[in-house]
XYZ file of C-alpha atoms in Angstrom:
561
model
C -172.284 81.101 146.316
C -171.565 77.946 147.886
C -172.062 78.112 152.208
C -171.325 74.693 152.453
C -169.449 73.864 155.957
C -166.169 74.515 155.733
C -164.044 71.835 157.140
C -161.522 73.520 158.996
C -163.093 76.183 159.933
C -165.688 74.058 161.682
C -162.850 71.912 163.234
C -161.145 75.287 163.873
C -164.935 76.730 165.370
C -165.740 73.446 167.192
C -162.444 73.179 168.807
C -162.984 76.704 170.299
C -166.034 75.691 171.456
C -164.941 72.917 173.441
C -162.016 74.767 174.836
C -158.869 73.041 173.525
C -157.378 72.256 170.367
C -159.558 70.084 167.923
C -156.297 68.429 166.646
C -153.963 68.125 169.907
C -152.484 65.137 171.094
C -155.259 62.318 171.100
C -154.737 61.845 174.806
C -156.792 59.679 177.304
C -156.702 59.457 180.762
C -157.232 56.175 182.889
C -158.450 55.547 186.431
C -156.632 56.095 189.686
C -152.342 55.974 190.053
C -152.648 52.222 190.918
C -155.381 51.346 188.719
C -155.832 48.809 185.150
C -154.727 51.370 182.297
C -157.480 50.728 179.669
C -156.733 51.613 175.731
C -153.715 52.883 175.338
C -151.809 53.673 172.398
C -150.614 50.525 169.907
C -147.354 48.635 168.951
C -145.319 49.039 165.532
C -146.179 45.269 164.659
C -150.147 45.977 165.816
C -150.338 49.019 163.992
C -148.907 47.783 161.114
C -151.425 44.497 161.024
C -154.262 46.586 161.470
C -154.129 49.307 159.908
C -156.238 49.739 156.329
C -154.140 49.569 152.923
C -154.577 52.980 151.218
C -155.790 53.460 147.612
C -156.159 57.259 146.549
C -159.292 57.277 144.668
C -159.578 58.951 141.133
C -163.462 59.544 141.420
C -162.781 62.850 140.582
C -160.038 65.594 139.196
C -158.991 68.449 141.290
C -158.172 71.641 139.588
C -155.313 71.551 142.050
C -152.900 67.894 142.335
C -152.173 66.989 146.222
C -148.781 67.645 146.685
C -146.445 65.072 148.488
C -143.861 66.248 150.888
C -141.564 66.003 153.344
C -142.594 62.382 155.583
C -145.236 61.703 154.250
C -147.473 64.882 153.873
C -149.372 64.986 151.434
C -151.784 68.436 150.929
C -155.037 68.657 150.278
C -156.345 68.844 146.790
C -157.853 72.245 145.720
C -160.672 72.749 143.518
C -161.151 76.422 141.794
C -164.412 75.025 140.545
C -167.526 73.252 141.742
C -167.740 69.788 139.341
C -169.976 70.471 136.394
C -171.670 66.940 136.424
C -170.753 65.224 139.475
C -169.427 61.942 138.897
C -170.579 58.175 141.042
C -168.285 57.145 143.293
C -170.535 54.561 144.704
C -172.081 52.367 142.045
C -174.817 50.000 144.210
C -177.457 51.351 147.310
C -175.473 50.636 150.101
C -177.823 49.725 152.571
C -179.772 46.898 153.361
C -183.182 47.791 155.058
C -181.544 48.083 158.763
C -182.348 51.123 160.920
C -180.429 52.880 163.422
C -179.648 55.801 165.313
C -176.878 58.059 165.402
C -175.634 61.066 167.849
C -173.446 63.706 166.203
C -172.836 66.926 167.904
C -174.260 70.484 166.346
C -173.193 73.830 166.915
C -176.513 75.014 164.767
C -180.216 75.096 165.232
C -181.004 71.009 164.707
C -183.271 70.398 162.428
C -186.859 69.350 162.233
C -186.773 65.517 162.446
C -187.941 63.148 159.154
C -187.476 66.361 157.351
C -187.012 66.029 153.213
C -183.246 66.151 153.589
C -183.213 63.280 155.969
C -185.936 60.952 153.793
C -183.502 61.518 150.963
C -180.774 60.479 152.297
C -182.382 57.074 153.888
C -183.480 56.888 150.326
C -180.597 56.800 148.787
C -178.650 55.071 151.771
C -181.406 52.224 151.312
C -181.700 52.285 154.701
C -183.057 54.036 158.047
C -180.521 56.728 159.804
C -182.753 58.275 162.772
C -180.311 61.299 163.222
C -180.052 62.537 166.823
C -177.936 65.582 166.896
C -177.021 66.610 170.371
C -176.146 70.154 171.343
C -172.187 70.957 170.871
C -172.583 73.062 173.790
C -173.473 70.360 175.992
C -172.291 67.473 173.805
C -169.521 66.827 176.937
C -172.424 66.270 179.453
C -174.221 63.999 176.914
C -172.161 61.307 175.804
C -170.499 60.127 179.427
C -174.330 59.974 180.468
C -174.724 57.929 177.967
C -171.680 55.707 178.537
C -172.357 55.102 181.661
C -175.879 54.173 181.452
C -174.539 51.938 178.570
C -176.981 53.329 176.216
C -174.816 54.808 172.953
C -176.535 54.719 169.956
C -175.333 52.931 167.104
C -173.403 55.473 165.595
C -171.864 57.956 167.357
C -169.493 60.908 166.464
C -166.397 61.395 169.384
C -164.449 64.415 168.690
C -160.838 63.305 169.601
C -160.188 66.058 172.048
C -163.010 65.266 174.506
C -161.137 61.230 174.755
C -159.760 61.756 178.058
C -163.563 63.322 179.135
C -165.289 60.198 177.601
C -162.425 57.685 178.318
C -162.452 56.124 174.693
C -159.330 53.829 175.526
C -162.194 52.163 178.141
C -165.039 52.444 175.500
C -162.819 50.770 173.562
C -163.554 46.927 172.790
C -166.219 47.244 175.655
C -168.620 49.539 173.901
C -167.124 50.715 171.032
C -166.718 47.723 167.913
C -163.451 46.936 166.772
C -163.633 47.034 163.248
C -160.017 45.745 162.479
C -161.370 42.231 161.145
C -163.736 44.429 158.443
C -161.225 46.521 157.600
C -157.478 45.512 158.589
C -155.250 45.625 155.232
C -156.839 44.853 151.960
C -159.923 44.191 153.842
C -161.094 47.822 153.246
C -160.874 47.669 149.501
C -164.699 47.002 149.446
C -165.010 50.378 150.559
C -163.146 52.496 148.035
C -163.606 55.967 149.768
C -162.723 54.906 153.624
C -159.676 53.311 151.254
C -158.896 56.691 150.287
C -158.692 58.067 153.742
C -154.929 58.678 154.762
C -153.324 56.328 156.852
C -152.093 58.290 159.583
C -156.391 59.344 159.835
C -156.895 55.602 160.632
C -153.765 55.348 163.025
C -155.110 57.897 165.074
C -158.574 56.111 165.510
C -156.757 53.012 166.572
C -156.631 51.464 170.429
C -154.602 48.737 171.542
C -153.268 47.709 168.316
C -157.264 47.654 167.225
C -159.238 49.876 164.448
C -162.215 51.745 166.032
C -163.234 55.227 165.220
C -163.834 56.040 160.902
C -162.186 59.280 160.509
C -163.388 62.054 159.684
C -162.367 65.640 158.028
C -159.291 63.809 157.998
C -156.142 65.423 156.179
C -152.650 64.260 154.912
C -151.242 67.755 155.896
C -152.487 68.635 158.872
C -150.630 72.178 160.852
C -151.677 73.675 164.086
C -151.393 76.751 162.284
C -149.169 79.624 161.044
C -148.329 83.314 160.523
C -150.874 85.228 158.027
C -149.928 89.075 156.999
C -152.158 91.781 154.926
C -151.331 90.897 151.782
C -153.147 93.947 150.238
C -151.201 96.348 152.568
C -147.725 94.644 152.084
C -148.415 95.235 148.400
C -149.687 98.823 148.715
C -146.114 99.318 150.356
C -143.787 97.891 147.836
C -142.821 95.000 150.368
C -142.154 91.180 149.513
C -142.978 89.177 152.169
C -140.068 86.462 150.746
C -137.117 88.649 152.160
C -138.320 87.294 155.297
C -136.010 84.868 156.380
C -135.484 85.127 159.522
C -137.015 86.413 163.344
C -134.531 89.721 162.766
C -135.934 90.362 158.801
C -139.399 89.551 161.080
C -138.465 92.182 163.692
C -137.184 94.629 161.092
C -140.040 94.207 159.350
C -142.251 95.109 162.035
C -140.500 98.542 162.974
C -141.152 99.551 159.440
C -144.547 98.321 159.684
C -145.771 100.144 163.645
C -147.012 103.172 163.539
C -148.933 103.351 166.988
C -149.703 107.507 166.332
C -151.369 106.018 163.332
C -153.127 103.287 165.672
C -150.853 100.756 163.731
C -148.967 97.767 165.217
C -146.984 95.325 163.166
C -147.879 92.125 165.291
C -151.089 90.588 167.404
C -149.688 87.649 169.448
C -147.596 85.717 167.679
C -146.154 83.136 170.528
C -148.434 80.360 169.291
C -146.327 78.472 166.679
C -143.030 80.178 167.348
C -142.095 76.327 167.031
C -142.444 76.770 163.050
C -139.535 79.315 163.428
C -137.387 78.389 166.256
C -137.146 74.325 165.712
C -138.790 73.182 169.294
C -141.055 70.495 169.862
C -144.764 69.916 169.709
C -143.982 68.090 173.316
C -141.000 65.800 173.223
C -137.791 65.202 171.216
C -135.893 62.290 171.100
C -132.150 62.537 171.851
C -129.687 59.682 172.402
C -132.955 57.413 172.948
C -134.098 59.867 175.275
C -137.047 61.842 175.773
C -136.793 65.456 176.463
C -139.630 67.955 177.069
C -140.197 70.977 175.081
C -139.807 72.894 178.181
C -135.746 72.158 178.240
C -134.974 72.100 174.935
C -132.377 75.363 174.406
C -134.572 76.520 171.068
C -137.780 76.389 173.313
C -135.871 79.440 175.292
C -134.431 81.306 172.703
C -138.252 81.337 171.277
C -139.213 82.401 174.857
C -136.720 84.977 174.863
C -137.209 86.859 171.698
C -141.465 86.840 171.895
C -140.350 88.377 175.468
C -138.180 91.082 174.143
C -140.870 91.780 171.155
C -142.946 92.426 173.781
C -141.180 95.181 175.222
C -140.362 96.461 171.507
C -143.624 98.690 171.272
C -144.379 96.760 167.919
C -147.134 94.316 169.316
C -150.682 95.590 169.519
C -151.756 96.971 172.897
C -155.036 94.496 173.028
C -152.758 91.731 171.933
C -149.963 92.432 175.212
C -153.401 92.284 177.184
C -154.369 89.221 176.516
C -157.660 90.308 174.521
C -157.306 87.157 171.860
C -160.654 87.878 171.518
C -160.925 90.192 169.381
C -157.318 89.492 167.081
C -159.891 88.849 163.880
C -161.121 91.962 164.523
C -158.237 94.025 164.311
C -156.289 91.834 161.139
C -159.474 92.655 159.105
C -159.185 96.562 160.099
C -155.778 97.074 159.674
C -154.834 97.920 163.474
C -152.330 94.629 162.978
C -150.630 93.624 159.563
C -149.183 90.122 161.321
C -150.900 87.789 162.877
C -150.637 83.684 164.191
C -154.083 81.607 163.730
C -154.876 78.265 162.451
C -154.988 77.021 159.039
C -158.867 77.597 158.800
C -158.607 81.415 158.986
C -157.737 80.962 155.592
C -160.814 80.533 153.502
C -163.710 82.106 152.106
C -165.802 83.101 155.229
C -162.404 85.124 156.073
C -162.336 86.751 152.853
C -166.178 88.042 152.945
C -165.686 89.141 156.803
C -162.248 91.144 155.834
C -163.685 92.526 152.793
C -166.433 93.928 154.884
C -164.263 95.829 157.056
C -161.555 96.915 153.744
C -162.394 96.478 150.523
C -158.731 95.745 149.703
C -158.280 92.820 152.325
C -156.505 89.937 150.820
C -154.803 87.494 153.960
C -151.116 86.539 152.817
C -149.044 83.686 154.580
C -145.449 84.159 155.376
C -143.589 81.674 153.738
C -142.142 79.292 156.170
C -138.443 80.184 157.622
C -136.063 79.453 160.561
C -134.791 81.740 163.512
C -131.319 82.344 162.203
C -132.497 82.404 158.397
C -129.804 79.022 158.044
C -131.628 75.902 159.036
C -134.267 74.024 157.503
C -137.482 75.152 159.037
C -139.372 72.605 160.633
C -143.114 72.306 160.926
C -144.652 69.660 163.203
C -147.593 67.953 161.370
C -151.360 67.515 163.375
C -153.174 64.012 163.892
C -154.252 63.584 160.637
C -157.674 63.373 162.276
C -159.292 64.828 165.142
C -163.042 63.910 164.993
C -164.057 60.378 164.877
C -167.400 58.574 164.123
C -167.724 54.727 166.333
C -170.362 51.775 166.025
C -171.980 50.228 168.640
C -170.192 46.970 170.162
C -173.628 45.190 170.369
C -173.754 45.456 166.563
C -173.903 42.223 164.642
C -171.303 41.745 161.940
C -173.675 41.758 159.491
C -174.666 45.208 160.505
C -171.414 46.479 160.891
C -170.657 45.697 157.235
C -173.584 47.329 156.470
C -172.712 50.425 158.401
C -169.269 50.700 156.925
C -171.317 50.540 153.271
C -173.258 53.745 154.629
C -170.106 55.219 155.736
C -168.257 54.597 152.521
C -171.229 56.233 150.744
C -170.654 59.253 153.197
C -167.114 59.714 152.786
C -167.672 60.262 148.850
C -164.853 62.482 147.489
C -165.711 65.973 146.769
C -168.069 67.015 144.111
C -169.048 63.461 143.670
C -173.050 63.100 142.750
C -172.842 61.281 146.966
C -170.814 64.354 148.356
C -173.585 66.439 146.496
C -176.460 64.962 148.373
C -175.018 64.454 151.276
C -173.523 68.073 151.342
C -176.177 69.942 149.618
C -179.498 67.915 150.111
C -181.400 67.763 146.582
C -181.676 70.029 143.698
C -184.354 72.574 143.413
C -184.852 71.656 147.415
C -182.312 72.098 148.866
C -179.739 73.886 146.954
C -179.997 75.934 142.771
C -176.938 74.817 140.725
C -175.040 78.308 139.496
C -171.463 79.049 138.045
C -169.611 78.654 141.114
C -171.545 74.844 142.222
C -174.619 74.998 144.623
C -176.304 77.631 146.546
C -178.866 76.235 149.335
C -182.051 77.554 149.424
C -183.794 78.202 153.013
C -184.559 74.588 153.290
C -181.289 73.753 152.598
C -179.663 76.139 155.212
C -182.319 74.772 157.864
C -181.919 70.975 156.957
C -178.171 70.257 155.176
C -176.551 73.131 156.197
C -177.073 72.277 159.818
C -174.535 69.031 159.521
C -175.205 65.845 160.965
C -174.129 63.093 158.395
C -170.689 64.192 157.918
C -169.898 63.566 161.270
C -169.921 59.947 161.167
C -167.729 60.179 157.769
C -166.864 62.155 155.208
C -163.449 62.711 152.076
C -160.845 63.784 152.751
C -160.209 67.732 153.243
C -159.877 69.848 149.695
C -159.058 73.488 149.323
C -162.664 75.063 148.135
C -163.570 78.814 147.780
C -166.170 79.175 144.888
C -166.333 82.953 144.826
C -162.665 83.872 145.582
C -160.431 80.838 142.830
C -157.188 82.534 143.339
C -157.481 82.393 147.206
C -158.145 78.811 146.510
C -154.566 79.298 144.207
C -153.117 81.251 147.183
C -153.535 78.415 149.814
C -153.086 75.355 147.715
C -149.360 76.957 146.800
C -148.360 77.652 150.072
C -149.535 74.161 151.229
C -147.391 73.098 148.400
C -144.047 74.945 149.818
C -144.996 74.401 153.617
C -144.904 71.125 153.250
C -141.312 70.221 152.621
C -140.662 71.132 155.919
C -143.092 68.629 157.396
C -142.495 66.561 159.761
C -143.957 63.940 162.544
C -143.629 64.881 165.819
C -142.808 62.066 168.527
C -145.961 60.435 169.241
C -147.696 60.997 166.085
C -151.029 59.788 165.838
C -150.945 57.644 168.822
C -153.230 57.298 171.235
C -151.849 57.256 175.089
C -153.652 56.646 178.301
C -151.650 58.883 180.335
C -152.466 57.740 184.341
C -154.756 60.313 185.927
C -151.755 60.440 188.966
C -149.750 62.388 185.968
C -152.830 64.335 184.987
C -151.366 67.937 186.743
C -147.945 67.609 185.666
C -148.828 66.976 181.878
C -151.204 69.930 181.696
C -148.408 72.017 183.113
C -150.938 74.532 183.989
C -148.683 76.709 186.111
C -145.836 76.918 184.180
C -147.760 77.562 180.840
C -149.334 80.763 182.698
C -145.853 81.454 183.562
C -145.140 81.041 179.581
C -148.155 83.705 178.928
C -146.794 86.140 181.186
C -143.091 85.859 179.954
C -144.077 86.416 175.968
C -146.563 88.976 177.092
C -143.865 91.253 178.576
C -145.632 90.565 182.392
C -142.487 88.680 183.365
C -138.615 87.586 182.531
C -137.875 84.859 180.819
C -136.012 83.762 184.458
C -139.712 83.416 185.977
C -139.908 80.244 183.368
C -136.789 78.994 184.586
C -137.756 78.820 188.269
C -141.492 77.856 187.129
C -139.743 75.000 184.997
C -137.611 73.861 187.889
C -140.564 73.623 190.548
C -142.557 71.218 187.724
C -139.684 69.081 187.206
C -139.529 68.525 190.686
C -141.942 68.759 193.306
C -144.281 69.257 189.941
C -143.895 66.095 188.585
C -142.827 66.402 185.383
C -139.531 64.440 186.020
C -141.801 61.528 186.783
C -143.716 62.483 183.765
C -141.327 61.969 181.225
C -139.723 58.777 182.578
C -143.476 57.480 182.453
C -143.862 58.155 178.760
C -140.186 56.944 178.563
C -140.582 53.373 179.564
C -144.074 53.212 179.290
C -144.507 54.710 175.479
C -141.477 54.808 174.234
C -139.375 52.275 175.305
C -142.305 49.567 174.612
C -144.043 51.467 171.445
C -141.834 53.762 169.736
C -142.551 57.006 168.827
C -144.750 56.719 165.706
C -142.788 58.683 163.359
């Protein structure tokens, strides 16, 4: 059995860790309200200049085709099987003798420096990487030291939602290297795999109509999330989860489902992407030219409205009403709730082994996508199509940088490639024993691979992967497949804004997304929004709010969709 890292449950894991979403908004603050905004997001005619061509590479097959869907989306491939005889993708040794450093952050124990993994890798690299993993725990503390000492490495990994915290739009051009002249356009074709990384990955590393950060775990269908249901136990009860078309089938669902004598509840908390369903925005919608916040759009109420009155309906769990989020894994895999909301890593093998150890029978189901009033098209807001970023130093020469970008095409190998191997699974009979379902690391491996560090700075792009459960593999790739004509890009997709720290309390909203909590928790009436709403868009600020991303974003940049 395979225990490589998987992708998004690390994002997923890491994103926890640091407190916000992994894949939110790639937002930046700037300096004081009457202060030089640095970075910033880009223009139509920038983006377009700079931005890499794409060329999908054919290294190797997938068991399961990408799909392409609705603007744009594309999913990510699946494989049922681990390649048999992983195939080159990169045919010459990349590097060129140079040595430098690199900081990535690790959630793990970090391994033993100059270990075996490590002198294989600068091996085959042909050059020296002195890895420096910092702790993910403290990773926020490390890098602005760093910065402002002016002392980054010369590689360094930036997860996107720590940018306002390390002020990438000012690292920027000042720290950071713009790479746009190595890789702008056809320019990238000398690196087949970055090539292969979607476009959208490479808008959201942009600044200022410039190319910095080399994506990474970057995907062409990217969702916040959705709704997941016991498959196993809908089965057991004769029930297709299709005839759910709407929030009533939902509801009715549920009072079939609830049997709190039993210790049974149809639903854990299931506000979180009530967008899928109801048709509001991620944050803004554009009507007549004009932006509106989430917050007033009539579909963000009615959402409001109905989590409030399931609330009250005795079909939620107890735990869930209470806030105990904790612990929502927990009760899915025992059966206490048979519908739940997470993100799009909670489906994957690590699930499967933790649910089977609670039920034998546990299979996770997702509820095929559908609107409020079962009528319109449903409408699912696509992610950044990268949240993590790798960046090289500013001080680099360009003959370094070229070399660098060599390394990091070697890195971002496609999957099951004889490069992903290595740099995935260290080397065989070391680090990892080949058996039917790809490799299995041995205690070295867990201590030295296992522990990531180079697929920080760059890596493929995201595939579907479960070697000891194929059809859940099956499962996930088809529902990618149907979710994803009803993607779309939400306003500000992949763009980068320096919102002015004078604006910083009124776009975090913090009071009136307690209020929010309260409301779908039962705690309070949907009029407590109303009157929290009205105080932000006033004496809050969010009035002033949106007219700054109106003529500051919008009116001068678009919307990126």
């Amino acid at each position: 059995m395979s225990s490589e890292l998987n992708r998004r449950t690390f994002v997923t894991g890491a994103a926890a860790v640091a407190g916000t979403a992994a894949l939110a908004p790639l937002l930046s603050a700037c300096g004081g309200g009457g202060s030089k905004s640095h970075g910033g997001t880009n223009s139509k005619a920038g983006s377009a200049a700079a931005l890499p061509a794409y060329v999908p590479s054919s290294a190797v097959h997938p068991d399961v085709a990408s799909t392409s869907g609705a603007h744009d989306a594309l999913t990510d491939p699946g494989f049922v099987t681990y390649p048999a005889n992983p195939a080159k993708s990169v045919t010459e040794v990349p590097g060129a003798g140079g040595h430098y450093t690199a900081i990535t952050p690790l959630w793990a124990t970090v391994p033993a420096p100059g270990n075996a993994f490590y002198e294989a890798m600068n091996k085959a690299l042909g050059a020296t990487l002195t890895m420096k993993p910092g702790n993910g725990n403290t990773y926020n503390t490390t890098i602005p030291t760093l910065t402002a000492a002016r002392k980054l490495p010369d590689w360094v990994q930036l997860p996107g939602w720590w940018n306002p915290l390390f002020k990438v739009g000012e690292l920027a051009g000042t720290q950071l290297a713009d790479l746009t002249p190595y890789l702008a356009g056809d320019k990238i074709k000398k690196y087949p795999n970055l090539a292969a990384q979607p476009t959208g990955a490479w808008q959201a590393g942009m600044w200022q109509d410039k190319l910095y950060g080399i994506p990474t775990f970057a995907s062409g269908f990217a969702l916040p999330g959705q709704y997941y249901y016991r498959g196993d136990v809908f089965a057991s009860k004769g029930i297709n989860a299709a005839d759910v078309k709407s929030a009533d089938d939902l509801v009715s669902l549920g009072k079939e489902l609830t049997s709190a004598k039993a210790g049974v509840w149809a639903f854990d908390d299931v506000w979180q992407y009530t967008d899928q369903i109801f048709g509001y925005a991620q944050k803004f919608t554009i009507s007549g030219g004009k932006l509106m916040h989430k917050y007033e759009q009539p579909e963000f109420i009615e959402a409001l409205n109905w989590c409030y009155k399931l609330a009250k309906s005795g079909l939620m769990h107890p735990d869930a009403l209470a806030g105990n989020n904790n612990d929502a894994k927990t009760r899915f895999f025992a059966g206490k709730v048979l519908i739940t909301a997470d993100g799009q890593g909670a489906w994957n093998e690590a699930d499967a082994q933790s649910g089977i150890a609670a039920d034998k029978n546990y299979r996770r189901a997702s509820l095929t996508p559908f609107s409020a009033d079962g009528k319109a098209t449903p409408q699912l807001f696509m992610n950044p199509s990268a949240g993590m970023f790798s960046y090289l130093n500013a001080k680099l020469k360009p003959a370094q940088i070229e070399e660098c970008l060599r390394i990091a095409n070697y890195l971002a190998a496609p999957f099951g490639t004889a490069e992903y191997t290595l740099v995935n699974f260290g080397v065989e009979g070391v680090h990892y024993t080949r058996g039917t379902n790809g490799p299995t690391p041995t205690k070295a491996g867990q201590a030295q691979v296992q522990a990531q560090t180079f697929p920080f700075l760059a890596t493929g792009v995201n595939v579907v992967n479960n070697p000891d459960f194929p059809q859940l593999t099956q499962d996930r790739c088809a529902w990618n497949s149907e979710a994803a004509k009803y993607a779309y890009k939400p306003v500000f997709w992949n763009m980068n804004i320096t919102v002015p720290s004078r604006f910083a309390t009124a776009d975090a909203a913090q009071a009136v997304e307690d209020t929010i909590k309260d409301v779908y928790h039962g705690i309070k009436p949907v009029s407590a929004f109303q009157d929290a709403l009205s105080t932000w868009k006033g004496s809050g600020g969010g009035d002033r709010l949106v007219a700054w991303y109106q003529s500051t974003v919008l009116d001068k940049f678009g919307s990126g969709q």
